[in-house]
Amino acid sequence: MARIVVVTPNPAIDVTYTVAAQSIGETHRVETVEQRPGGKGVNVARVLALLGHEPVALLPLGGAAGSWMSDAIARLGLDLIAFPIAGETRTTVAVVDPEHHPTLFAEAGPELSPDEVAALRERIRAACVDAELLVVSGSLPPGVSADEVGGWVAAAHSEGALALVDAGGRALRAAAVAGADILKPNEAELLEATGAADVASGIAALVELGANTVVVSRGANGLVAVDPTGARFEVAAIPRVDGNPTGAGDAATAGVASAFLDGLAMPDLLRRAAALGAAAVLRPVAGEIDLDAYRRFVSTDHGASQ
Amino acid sequence: MARIVVVTPNPAIDVTYTVAAQSIGETHRVETVEQRPGGKGVNVARVLALLGHEPVALLPLGGAAGSWMSDAIARLGLDLIAFPIAGETRTTVAVVDPEHHPTLFAEAGPELSPDEVAALRERIRAACVDAELLVVSGSLPPGVSADEVGGWVAAAHSEGALALVDAGGRALRAAAVAGADILKPNEAELLEATGAADVASGIAALVELGANTVVVSRGANGLVAVDPTGARFEVAAIPRVDGNPTGAGDAATAGVASAFLDGLAMPDLLRRAAALGAAAVLRPVAGEIDLDAYRRFVSTDHGASQ
């Protein structure tokens, strides 16, 4: 199977605190603590591994938190390229009580120095030597400009690897300008990055910038794609799937990458992405999928249309 | 100077998040992250070092968080005995905005196994071989019974060291039963542990159990002590000191330990404790004191009385 390099530019330890009730300005006894390696690229790599691909997760990691991440990713059985940085890997804290949506506290992450940014691009290039595909998924840490994502796409291309970018904002536009082979934003990211009023105009804006294939995940509204010929494809979401949507977009990204490498036609690619998104919703934890459900979903025609 | 072993049974990484505003169920961008080694015993050891004593901080530490604590304590210049445990050292998160008191999330801490509990007592005993004083300060982790604190006091005594316990609840009572040389609860801990209605009855209850000297810190109301002869001493707090009271009780504990080892008479011991508590209030961070202010406070008679 093809080797895939999956970059998580700004990984985080995802900590979940369970409390009996929340009250601002008060002291809370934390009843349970869960801690897992987080970051969209980490989720993508996990799903790719479950699909039988050989992903290698490439992450800037630093400090004691970075060591923990490194160990935790090894325990998941994922290949890891730990890119050492001076700063401390960030944490995100989610506080969960029986009444509210989780309260999230997201750290910005460690700032990379200019030397680290340059060395990271070179490390990504070197990792692409034996790879067929570079996947970049997630937000950027302080110190890394959006344009740098274009540099990563160019680095992949210079080694003969394809590039898929799942990002928002200026990073998405920079990836388009650099000619990324696939862009895979979600709908909100697409509209925000392009300033477009609807998905079709947003995709057109990215194509205008230089994008090739664009795949947009739309949650319960399925996926939309435009290929380099300008043909438009659409697939509905798998109906009646209830659960935790966190990580569904990352599973869909893994599906797009996987189908792209397997040479599937666009309707089949979208079906795989939709089935994986739904199979991720069935699992309480981001980065996991219900494999049996995935196989069931993907073998049923839910009406991809051109 | 005398060697002092300071045990923090359940240390924590103290993380402070600054946010623009807090809202339950929402996502918060964390603007600044501060991370410091926490735990009452760590604060006590830092103040003892500032006073010129030779404290060694003894902490159960585990996991990546334990490694971070170990490095951070070394950076403070403190001698450290890291007692290795299988669990992960806990974190406490304080969320600060411009409007509210900090919102605190306190993890319970890693559970120590029975083998670890036995080995910890033995490690404390061994550390006391060359020590004059054992200080136990702070709450207990899961798996460590309150009675174990009595075992630590006995371990110190078996090596000829004295024992000072700054704790609450059943641990305070167990330390009294074991004949700890000094108990140093704050007022709330004393009343809660003994069920007494006032400080005098609370102290009497501890003496009844077997306590020797009892020193009670009362925040803005100063300190009260009873020595083994039953004599009662009191000192007012240093007036007109505004700042951060977190850590003031720990600085007072360090003052009690320091004065006890220096052989000061009880009124001078209380004056030192009060001056250190006030000097800690002047610093924004627990574990630090304003040394100049301390010298000024301790040289002024604020009216200790018998």
Coordinates of C-alpha atoms in Angstrom, one line a residue, chain A:
Chain A
M1 CA 0.0 0.0 0.0
A2 CA 1.1 3.5 -0.6
R3 CA 2.9 5.5 2.0
I4 CA 1.2 8.6 3.1
V5 CA 2.8 11.4 5.1
V6 CA 0.2 13.1 7.3
V7 CA 1.3 16.4 8.8
T8 CA -0.5 17.9 11.9
P9 CA 1.0 21.3 12.1
N10 CA -0.2 22.2 15.6
P11 CA -1.0 19.0 17.5
A12 CA -2.5 19.1 20.9
I13 CA -3.1 16.8 23.9
D14 CA -6.9 16.7 24.1
V15 CA -7.8 16.6 27.8
T16 CA -11.5 16.0 28.8
Y17 CA -12.6 16.8 32.4
T18 CA -15.9 15.5 33.7
V19 CA -17.4 17.6 36.4
A20 CA -20.7 17.4 38.3
A21 CA -21.7 21.0 37.4
Q22 CA -19.9 24.1 36.0
S23 CA -19.8 27.5 37.7
I24 CA -17.6 30.4 36.6
G25 CA -15.4 31.6 39.4
E26 CA -15.7 28.5 41.5
T27 CA -13.5 25.5 42.3
H28 CA -14.5 22.2 40.5
R29 CA -13.5 18.7 41.6
V30 CA -12.6 16.9 38.4
E31 CA -14.3 13.5 38.5
T32 CA -12.6 11.9 35.5
V33 CA -9.7 12.9 33.3
E34 CA -9.1 11.6 29.8
Q35 CA -6.1 12.5 27.8
R36 CA -5.5 11.6 24.2
P37 CA -3.3 12.6 21.3
G38 CA -5.3 15.2 19.3
G39 CA -5.1 17.2 16.2
K40 CA -6.9 16.7 12.9
G41 CA -4.0 15.0 11.1
V42 CA -3.6 12.5 13.9
N43 CA -7.3 11.5 13.4
V44 CA -6.7 11.3 9.6
A45 CA -3.7 9.1 10.1
R46 CA -5.5 6.8 12.5
V47 CA -8.4 6.2 10.0
L48 CA -5.9 5.7 7.1
A49 CA -4.2 3.0 9.2
L50 CA -7.6 1.3 9.9
L51 CA -8.2 1.3 6.1
G52 CA -4.9 -0.6 5.6
H53 CA -2.8 2.3 4.3
E54 CA 0.6 3.0 5.7
P55 CA 0.4 6.5 7.1
V56 CA 3.2 8.2 8.9
A57 CA 2.2 11.0 11.2
L58 CA 4.6 13.9 11.2
L59 CA 4.2 16.3 14.1
P60 CA 6.2 19.2 15.6
L61 CA 6.5 18.1 19.2
G62 CA 8.3 19.7 22.2
G63 CA 8.6 19.5 26.0
A64 CA 7.2 17.0 28.3
A65 CA 3.8 17.2 26.6
G66 CA 5.5 16.4 23.3
S67 CA 7.1 13.3 24.9
W68 CA 3.7 12.2 26.1
M69 CA 2.2 12.7 22.6
S70 CA 5.1 10.7 21.1
D71 CA 4.4 7.8 23.5
A72 CA 0.7 7.9 23.0
I73 CA 0.9 7.8 19.2
A74 CA 3.3 4.9 19.5
R75 CA 0.7 3.1 21.7
L76 CA -1.8 3.7 18.9
G77 CA 0.5 1.7 16.6
L78 CA 1.0 4.7 14.3
D79 CA 4.3 5.4 12.6
L80 CA 5.6 8.8 13.8
I81 CA 8.1 11.3 12.7
A82 CA 8.5 13.6 15.7
F83 CA 9.9 17.0 14.5
P84 CA 11.6 18.4 17.6
I85 CA 10.8 22.0 18.6
A86 CA 11.9 24.1 21.5
G87 CA 8.4 25.0 22.7
E88 CA 5.9 22.9 24.7
T89 CA 3.3 21.0 22.8
R90 CA -0.1 22.5 23.5
T91 CA -3.1 21.2 25.4
T92 CA -6.8 21.7 24.8
V93 CA -9.1 21.2 27.8
A94 CA -12.8 20.2 27.3
V95 CA -15.0 20.5 30.4
V96 CA -18.0 18.2 30.3
D97 CA -21.0 18.3 32.6
P98 CA -24.4 16.6 32.3
E99 CA -26.2 19.8 31.2
H100 CA -24.1 21.8 28.7
H101 CA -22.2 21.5 25.6
P102 CA -18.5 21.0 26.4
T103 CA -16.6 24.1 27.5
L104 CA -13.4 24.2 25.5
F105 CA -10.2 26.0 26.3
A106 CA -7.8 25.9 23.3
E107 CA -4.2 27.0 23.7
A108 CA -2.6 28.6 20.7
G109 CA 0.3 26.3 20.7
P110 CA 4.1 26.9 20.8
E111 CA 5.6 29.5 18.5
L112 CA 8.0 28.0 15.9
S113 CA 11.2 30.0 15.3
P114 CA 12.1 30.9 11.7
D115 CA 14.9 28.2 11.9
E116 CA 12.3 25.6 13.0
V117 CA 9.9 26.6 10.2
A118 CA 12.7 26.2 7.6
A119 CA 13.7 22.8 9.1
L120 CA 10.1 21.6 9.3
R121 CA 9.6 22.3 5.5
E122 CA 12.8 20.4 4.8
R123 CA 11.7 17.5 7.1
I124 CA 8.4 17.3 5.2
R125 CA 10.2 17.2 1.9
A126 CA 12.5 14.5 3.1
A127 CA 9.6 12.5 4.4
C128 CA 7.9 12.7 0.9
V129 CA 10.8 11.0 -0.8
D130 CA 9.2 7.6 -0.5
A131 CA 5.6 8.8 -0.3
E132 CA 2.8 9.0 -2.8
L133 CA 0.8 11.5 -0.9
L134 CA 1.3 14.4 1.6
V135 CA -1.8 15.2 3.7
V136 CA -1.8 18.5 5.7
S137 CA -4.6 18.7 8.2
G138 CA -5.4 21.2 10.9
S139 CA -4.5 24.7 12.0
L140 CA -1.1 26.3 12.0
P141 CA 0.9 27.1 15.1
P142 CA 2.2 30.6 15.8
G143 CA 5.2 31.4 13.8
V144 CA 4.1 29.5 10.7
S145 CA 2.6 31.7 8.0
A146 CA -0.2 30.5 5.8
D147 CA 2.1 30.8 2.8
E148 CA 4.3 28.1 4.4
V149 CA 1.6 25.6 3.5
G150 CA 2.2 26.4 -0.1
G151 CA 5.8 25.6 0.5
W152 CA 4.9 22.2 1.9
V153 CA 2.8 21.5 -1.2
A154 CA 5.7 22.4 -3.4
A155 CA 8.1 20.3 -1.3
A156 CA 5.8 17.3 -1.8
H157 CA 5.6 17.9 -5.6
S158 CA 9.4 18.3 -5.8
E159 CA 9.6 14.7 -4.6
G160 CA 6.9 13.4 -6.9
A161 CA 4.3 13.1 -4.1
L162 CA 0.7 14.5 -4.5
A163 CA -0.6 16.9 -1.9
L164 CA -4.0 17.1 -0.1
V165 CA -4.7 20.0 2.2
D166 CA -7.5 20.1 4.8
A167 CA -7.3 23.6 6.2
G168 CA -9.1 26.9 6.5
G169 CA -8.4 30.6 6.0
R170 CA -5.3 31.9 4.2
A171 CA -3.7 28.4 4.4
L172 CA -6.4 27.0 2.2
R173 CA -5.9 29.8 -0.3
A174 CA -2.1 29.4 -0.2
A175 CA -2.5 25.7 -0.9
A176 CA -4.7 26.5 -3.9
V177 CA -2.2 28.9 -5.2
A178 CA 0.6 26.3 -4.8
G179 CA -1.5 23.9 -6.9
A180 CA -2.4 21.3 -4.2
D181 CA -3.9 18.2 -5.9
I182 CA -6.9 18.1 -3.5
L183 CA -8.3 20.7 -1.2
K184 CA -10.7 19.4 1.4
P185 CA -12.2 22.2 3.5
N186 CA -15.5 21.9 5.3
E187 CA -18.2 24.2 4.2
A188 CA -17.6 26.8 7.0
E189 CA -13.9 26.9 6.2
L190 CA -14.5 27.2 2.5
L191 CA -16.9 30.1 2.9
E192 CA -14.7 31.9 5.4
A193 CA -11.5 31.5 3.4
T194 CA -13.0 32.6 0.1
G195 CA -15.6 35.1 1.3
A196 CA -18.1 33.4 -1.0
A197 CA -21.8 33.3 -0.3
D198 CA -22.3 29.7 -1.3
V199 CA -20.3 26.5 -1.8
A200 CA -20.3 26.7 -5.6
S201 CA -18.8 30.2 -5.7
G202 CA -16.3 29.2 -3.0
I203 CA -15.1 26.3 -5.0
A204 CA -14.9 28.5 -8.1
A205 CA -12.8 30.9 -6.2
L206 CA -10.3 28.2 -5.1
V207 CA -10.1 26.9 -8.7
E208 CA -9.5 30.4 -9.9
L209 CA -6.5 30.6 -7.5
G210 CA -5.0 27.4 -8.9
A211 CA -6.8 24.5 -7.1
N212 CA -7.3 21.1 -8.9
T213 CA -9.8 18.9 -7.2
V214 CA -11.9 20.5 -4.4
V215 CA -13.9 18.3 -2.0
V216 CA -16.1 20.1 0.5
S217 CA -17.6 18.2 3.5
R218 CA -21.0 19.6 4.6
G219 CA -21.8 17.6 7.7
A220 CA -25.4 16.3 7.4
N221 CA -25.6 17.8 3.9
G222 CA -23.1 15.3 2.5
L223 CA -20.1 16.2 0.3
V224 CA -19.7 18.2 -2.9
A225 CA -16.7 18.0 -5.2
V226 CA -15.4 19.6 -8.4
D227 CA -12.7 17.8 -10.4
P228 CA -10.0 19.4 -12.6
T229 CA -12.3 19.2 -15.7
G230 CA -14.8 21.3 -13.8
A231 CA -17.3 18.5 -13.4
R232 CA -19.4 18.7 -10.2
F233 CA -20.2 15.7 -8.0
E234 CA -22.4 15.4 -4.9
V235 CA -23.2 12.7 -2.4
A236 CA -25.7 12.8 0.4
A237 CA -24.7 12.0 4.0
I238 CA -25.6 8.6 5.3
P239 CA -29.0 9.1 6.8
R240 CA -30.1 8.4 10.4
V241 CA -26.6 8.3 12.0
D242 CA -26.5 9.7 15.5
G243 CA -23.5 10.1 17.6
N244 CA -20.4 12.3 18.0
P245 CA -19.6 14.4 14.9
T246 CA -16.2 15.4 16.2
G247 CA -13.6 13.7 13.9
A248 CA -16.2 12.9 11.2
G249 CA -14.6 15.5 8.9
D250 CA -11.2 14.0 9.5
A251 CA -12.5 10.5 8.7
A252 CA -13.9 11.9 5.5
T253 CA -10.5 13.5 4.7
A254 CA -8.9 10.0 5.2
G255 CA -11.6 8.6 2.9
V256 CA -10.7 11.2 0.2
A257 CA -7.0 10.5 0.5
S258 CA -7.5 6.7 0.5
A259 CA -9.9 6.7 -2.5
F260 CA -7.6 9.1 -4.4
L261 CA -4.6 6.8 -4.0
D262 CA -6.8 3.8 -4.9
G263 CA -7.7 5.6 -8.1
L264 CA -11.4 5.6 -7.5
A265 CA -13.7 7.6 -9.7
M266 CA -15.1 10.7 -8.1
P267 CA -18.6 9.3 -7.2
D268 CA -16.9 6.3 -5.4
L269 CA -14.4 8.7 -3.7
L270 CA -17.3 10.7 -2.3
R271 CA -19.1 7.6 -1.2
R272 CA -16.1 6.4 0.7
A273 CA -15.7 9.8 2.3
A274 CA -19.4 9.9 3.3
A275 CA -19.3 6.4 4.6
L276 CA -16.2 7.0 6.7
G277 CA -17.7 10.3 8.1
A278 CA -20.8 8.4 9.2
A279 CA -18.7 5.5 10.6
A280 CA -16.8 8.1 12.7
V281 CA -20.0 9.6 14.1
L282 CA -20.8 6.2 15.6
R283 CA -17.7 6.3 17.7
P284 CA -17.5 8.5 20.8
V285 CA -13.9 9.4 20.2
A286 CA -12.4 11.3 17.3
G287 CA -9.9 9.3 15.2
E288 CA -11.9 6.1 15.5
I289 CA -14.5 4.6 13.1
D290 CA -17.0 1.7 13.3
L291 CA -15.4 -0.5 10.6
D292 CA -18.4 -2.8 10.2
A293 CA -20.7 0.2 9.8
Y294 CA -18.3 1.7 7.3
R295 CA -18.4 -1.5 5.1
R296 CA -22.2 -1.5 5.3
F297 CA -22.5 2.2 4.4
V298 CA -20.1 2.0 1.5
S299 CA -21.8 -1.0 -0.1
T300 CA -25.2 0.7 -0.1
D301 CA -25.9 3.2 -2.8
H302 CA -27.0 6.4 -1.1
G303 CA -27.2 8.2 -4.4
A304 CA -24.0 10.0 -5.5
S305 CA -24.9 12.2 -8.4
Q306 CA -23.2 14.1 -11.0

